Structure formats: C-alpha cells, structure tokens
GROMACS .gro file of N, CA and C in nm:
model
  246
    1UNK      N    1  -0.343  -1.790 -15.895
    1UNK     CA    2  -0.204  -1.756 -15.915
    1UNK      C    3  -0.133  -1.874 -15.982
    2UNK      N    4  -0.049  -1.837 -16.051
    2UNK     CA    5   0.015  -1.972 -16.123
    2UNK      C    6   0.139  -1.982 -16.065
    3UNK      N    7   0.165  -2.123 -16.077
    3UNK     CA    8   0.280  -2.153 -16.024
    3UNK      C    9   0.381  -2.178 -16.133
    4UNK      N   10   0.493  -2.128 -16.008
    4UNK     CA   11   0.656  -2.153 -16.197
    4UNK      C   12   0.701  -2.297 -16.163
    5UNK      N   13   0.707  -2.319 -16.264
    5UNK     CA   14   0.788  -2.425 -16.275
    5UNK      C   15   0.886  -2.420 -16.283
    6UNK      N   16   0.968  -2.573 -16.239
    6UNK     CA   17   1.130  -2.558 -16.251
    6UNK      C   18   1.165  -2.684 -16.353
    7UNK      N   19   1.221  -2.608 -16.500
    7UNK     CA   20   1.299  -2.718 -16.555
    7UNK      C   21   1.389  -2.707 -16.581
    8UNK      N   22   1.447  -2.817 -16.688
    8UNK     CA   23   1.574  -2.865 -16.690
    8UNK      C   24   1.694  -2.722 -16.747
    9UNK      N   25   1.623  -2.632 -16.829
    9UNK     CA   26   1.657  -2.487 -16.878
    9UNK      C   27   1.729  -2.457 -16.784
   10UNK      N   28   1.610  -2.439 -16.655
   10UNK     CA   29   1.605  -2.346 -16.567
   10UNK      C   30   1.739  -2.409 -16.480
   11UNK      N   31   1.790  -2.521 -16.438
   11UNK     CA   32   1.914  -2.606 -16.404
   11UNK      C   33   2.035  -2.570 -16.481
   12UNK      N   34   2.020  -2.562 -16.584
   12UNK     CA   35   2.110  -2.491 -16.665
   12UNK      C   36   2.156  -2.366 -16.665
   13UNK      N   37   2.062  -2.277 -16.660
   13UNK     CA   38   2.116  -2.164 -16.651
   13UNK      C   39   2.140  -2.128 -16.501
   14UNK      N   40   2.101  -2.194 -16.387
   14UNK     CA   41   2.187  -2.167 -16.279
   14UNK      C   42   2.322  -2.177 -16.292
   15UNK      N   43   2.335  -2.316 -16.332
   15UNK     CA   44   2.498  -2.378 -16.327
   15UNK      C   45   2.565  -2.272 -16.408
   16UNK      N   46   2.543  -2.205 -16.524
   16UNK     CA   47   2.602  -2.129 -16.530
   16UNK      C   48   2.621  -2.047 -16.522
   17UNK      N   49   2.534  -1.940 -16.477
   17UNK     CA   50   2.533  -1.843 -16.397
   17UNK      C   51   2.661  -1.898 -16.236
   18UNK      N   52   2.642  -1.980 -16.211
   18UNK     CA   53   2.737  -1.965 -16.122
   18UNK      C   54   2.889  -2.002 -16.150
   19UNK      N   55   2.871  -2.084 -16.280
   19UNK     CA   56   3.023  -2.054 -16.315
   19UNK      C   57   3.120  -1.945 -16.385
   20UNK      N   58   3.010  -1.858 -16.410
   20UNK     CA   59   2.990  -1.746 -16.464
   20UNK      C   60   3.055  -1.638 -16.313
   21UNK      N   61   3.029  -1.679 -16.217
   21UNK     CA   62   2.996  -1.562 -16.105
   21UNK      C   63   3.189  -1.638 -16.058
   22UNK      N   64   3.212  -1.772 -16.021
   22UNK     CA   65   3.311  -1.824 -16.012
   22UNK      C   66   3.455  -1.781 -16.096
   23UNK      N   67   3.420  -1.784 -16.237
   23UNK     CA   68   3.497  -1.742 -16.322
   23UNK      C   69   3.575  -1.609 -16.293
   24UNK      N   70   3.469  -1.501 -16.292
   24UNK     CA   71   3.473  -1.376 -16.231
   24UNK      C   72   3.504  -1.359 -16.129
   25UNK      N   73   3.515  -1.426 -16.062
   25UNK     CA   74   3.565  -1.407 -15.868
   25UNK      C   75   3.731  -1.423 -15.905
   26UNK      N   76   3.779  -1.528 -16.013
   26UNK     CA   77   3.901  -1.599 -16.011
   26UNK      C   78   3.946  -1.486 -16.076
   27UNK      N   79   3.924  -1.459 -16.159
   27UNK     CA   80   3.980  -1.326 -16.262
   27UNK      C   81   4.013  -1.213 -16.188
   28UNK      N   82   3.901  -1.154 -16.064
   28UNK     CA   83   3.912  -1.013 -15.976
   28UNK      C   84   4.024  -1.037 -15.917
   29UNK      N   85   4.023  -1.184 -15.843
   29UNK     CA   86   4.142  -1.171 -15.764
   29UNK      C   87   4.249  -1.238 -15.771
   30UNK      N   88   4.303  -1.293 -15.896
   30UNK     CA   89   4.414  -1.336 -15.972
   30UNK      C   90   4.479  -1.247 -16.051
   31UNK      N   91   4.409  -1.102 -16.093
   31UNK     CA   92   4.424  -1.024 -16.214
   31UNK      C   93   4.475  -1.142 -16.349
   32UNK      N   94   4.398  -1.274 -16.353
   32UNK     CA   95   4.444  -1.360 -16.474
   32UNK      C   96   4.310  -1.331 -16.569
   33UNK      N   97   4.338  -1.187 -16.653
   33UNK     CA   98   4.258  -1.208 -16.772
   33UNK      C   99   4.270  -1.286 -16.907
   34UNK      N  100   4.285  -1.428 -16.914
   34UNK     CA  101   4.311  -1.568 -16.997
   34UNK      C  102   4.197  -1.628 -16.994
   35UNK      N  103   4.108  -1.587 -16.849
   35UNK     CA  104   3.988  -1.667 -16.832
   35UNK      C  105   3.869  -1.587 -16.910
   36UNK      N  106   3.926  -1.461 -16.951
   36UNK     CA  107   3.771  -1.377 -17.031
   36UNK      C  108   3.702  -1.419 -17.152
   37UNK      N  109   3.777  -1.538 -17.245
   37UNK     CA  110   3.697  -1.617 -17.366
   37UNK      C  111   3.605  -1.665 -17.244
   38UNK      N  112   3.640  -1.740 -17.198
   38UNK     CA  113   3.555  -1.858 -17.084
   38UNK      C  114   3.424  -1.806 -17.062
   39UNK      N  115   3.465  -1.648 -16.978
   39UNK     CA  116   3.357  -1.588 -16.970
   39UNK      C  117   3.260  -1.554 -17.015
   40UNK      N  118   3.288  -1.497 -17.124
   40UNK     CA  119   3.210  -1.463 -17.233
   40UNK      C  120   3.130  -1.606 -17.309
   41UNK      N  121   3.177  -1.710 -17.312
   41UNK     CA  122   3.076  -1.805 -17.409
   41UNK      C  123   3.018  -1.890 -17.270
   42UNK      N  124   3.019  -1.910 -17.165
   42UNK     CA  125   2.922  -1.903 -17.071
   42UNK      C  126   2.817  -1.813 -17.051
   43UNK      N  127   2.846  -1.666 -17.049
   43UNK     CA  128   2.727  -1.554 -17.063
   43UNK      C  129   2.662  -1.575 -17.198
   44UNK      N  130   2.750  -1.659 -17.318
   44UNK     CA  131   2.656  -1.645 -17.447
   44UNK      C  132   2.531  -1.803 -17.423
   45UNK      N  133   2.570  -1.871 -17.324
   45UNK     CA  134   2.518  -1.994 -17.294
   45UNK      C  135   2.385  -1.942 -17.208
   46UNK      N  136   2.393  -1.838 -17.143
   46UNK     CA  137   2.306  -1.768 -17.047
   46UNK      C  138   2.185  -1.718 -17.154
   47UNK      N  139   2.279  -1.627 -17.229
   47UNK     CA  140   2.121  -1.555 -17.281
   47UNK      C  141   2.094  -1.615 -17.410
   48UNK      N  142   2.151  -1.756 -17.425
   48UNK     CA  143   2.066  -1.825 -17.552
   48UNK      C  144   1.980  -1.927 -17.441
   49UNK      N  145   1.995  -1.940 -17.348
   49UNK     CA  146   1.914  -2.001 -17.215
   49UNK      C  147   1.780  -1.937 -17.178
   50UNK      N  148   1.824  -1.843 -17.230
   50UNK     CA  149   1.721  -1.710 -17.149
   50UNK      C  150   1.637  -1.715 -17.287
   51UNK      N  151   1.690  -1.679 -17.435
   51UNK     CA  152   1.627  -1.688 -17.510
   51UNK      C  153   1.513  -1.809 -17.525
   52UNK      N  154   1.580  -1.945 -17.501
   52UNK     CA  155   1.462  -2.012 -17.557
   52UNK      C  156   1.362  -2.039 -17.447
   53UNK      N  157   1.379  -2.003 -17.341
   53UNK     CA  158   1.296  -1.993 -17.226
   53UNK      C  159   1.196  -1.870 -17.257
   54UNK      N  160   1.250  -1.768 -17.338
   54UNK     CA  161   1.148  -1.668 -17.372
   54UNK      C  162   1.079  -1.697 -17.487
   55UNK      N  163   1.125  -1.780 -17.542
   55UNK     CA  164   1.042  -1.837 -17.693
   55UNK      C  165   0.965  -1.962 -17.631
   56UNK      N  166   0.972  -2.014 -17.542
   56UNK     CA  167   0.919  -2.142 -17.483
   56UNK      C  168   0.745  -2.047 -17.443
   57UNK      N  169   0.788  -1.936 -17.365
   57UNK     CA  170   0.686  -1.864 -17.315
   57UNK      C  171   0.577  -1.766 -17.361
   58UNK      N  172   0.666  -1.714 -17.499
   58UNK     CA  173   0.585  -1.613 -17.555
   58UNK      C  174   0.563  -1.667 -17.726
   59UNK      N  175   0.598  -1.699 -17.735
   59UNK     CA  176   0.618  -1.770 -17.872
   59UNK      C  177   0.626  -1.657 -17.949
   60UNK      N  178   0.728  -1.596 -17.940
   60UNK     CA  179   0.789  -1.433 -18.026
   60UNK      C  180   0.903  -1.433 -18.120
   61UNK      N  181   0.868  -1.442 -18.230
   61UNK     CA  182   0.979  -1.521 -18.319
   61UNK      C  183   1.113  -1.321 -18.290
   62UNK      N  184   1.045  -1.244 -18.334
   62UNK     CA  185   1.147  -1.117 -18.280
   62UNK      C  186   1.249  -1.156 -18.110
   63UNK      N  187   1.143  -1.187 -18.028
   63UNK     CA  188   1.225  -1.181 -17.929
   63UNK      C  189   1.347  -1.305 -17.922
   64UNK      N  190   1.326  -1.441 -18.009
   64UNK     CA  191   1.407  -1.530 -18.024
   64UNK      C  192   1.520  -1.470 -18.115
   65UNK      N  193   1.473  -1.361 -18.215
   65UNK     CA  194   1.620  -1.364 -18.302
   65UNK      C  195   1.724  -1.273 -18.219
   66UNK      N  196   1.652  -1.211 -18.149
   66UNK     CA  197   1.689  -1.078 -18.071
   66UNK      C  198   1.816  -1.156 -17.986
   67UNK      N  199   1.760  -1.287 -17.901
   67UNK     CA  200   1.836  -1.304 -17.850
   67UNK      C  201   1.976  -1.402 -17.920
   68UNK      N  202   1.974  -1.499 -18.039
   68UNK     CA  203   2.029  -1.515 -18.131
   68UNK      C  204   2.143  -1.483 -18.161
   69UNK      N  205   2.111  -1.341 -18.205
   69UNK     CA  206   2.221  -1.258 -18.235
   69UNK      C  207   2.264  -1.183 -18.148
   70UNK      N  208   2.214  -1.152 -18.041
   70UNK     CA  209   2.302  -1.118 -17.885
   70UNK      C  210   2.394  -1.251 -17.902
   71UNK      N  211   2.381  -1.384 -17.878
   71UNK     CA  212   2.470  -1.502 -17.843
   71UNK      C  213   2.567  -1.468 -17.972
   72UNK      N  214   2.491  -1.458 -18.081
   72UNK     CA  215   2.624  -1.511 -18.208
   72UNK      C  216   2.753  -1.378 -18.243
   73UNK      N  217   2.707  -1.237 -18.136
   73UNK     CA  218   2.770  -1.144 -18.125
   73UNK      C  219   2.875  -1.161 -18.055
   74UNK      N  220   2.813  -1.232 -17.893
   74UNK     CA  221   2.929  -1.272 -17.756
   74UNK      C  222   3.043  -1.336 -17.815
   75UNK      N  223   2.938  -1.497 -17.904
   75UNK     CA  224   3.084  -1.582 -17.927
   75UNK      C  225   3.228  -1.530 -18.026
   76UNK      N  226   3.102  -1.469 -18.117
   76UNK     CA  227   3.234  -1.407 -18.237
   76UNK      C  228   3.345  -1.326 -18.131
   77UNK      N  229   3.291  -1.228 -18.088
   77UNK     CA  230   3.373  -1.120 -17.950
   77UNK      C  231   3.494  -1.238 -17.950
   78UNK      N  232   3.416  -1.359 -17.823
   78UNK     CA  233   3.493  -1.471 -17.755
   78UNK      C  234   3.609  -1.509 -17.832
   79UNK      N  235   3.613  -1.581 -17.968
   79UNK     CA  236   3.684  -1.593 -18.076
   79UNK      C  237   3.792  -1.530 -18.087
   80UNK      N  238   3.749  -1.411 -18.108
   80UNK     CA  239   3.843  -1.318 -18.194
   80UNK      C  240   3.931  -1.258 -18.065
   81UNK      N  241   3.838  -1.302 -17.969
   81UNK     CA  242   3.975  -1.268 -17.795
   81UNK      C  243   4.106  -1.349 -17.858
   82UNK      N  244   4.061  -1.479 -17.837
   82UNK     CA  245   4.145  -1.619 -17.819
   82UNK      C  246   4.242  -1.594 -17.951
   0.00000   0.00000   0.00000
C-alpha cells in the first residue's frame, strides 16, 4: 500500500480551504456580500492547487489546462465583481 504524502501544496490548500470556509461563515451571517471577490480568488487558489497537484501526479497536460482555465474563468468572474 502506498503511503500519501504531505506537502507543502497540500498546507496550502488547507489554509485555504479554510479561509475559504471562514469567509463564507462571515458572509451567511453578516448578509455582507463585499466579501464574494475574496471568495472567489481563494477558490481560484484551490483549484489551481488542486491542478498542479494533479499534474504533479499524472503528468496530464489536458487535465492541467482543464484546470487553468477553470482558475483564469473564477478570477476574470472575481474582477469584473469588484
């Protein structure tokens, strides 16, 4: 059985995943939607996290652009909030 490793990625995308989960707690129960850019380019920090952790693993040049342009979709979104 192989064992997972834990790196520095993998530290990363906790932290934001939980500021991610924080963000969202403040927003439900503030009704202050000001914080939804925030949100959004933290989740784009997530799955370009996720991406190169999946390119680290599979070496899938599709599954890297895939995720790419998921991120360069979020931030534009993020942007054009603000």
């Amino acid at each position: 059985m192989k064992e997972k490793k834990f790196d520095i990625l993998m530290l990363f995308q906790i932290i934001f995943v939980i500021l991610v989960m924080a963000i969202s707690i403040y927003g439900m129960f503030t009704k202050n939607n000001q914080s939804i850019p925030f949100l959004l380019i933290f989740m784009a920090l997530i799955i370009l996290i996720l991406g190169s952790r999946e390119y680290k693993r599979t070496h899938s040049l599709i599954g890297g652009i895939f995720y790419l342009s998921s991120v360069l979709f979020i931030l534009f979104v993020a942007i054009k909030i603000v």
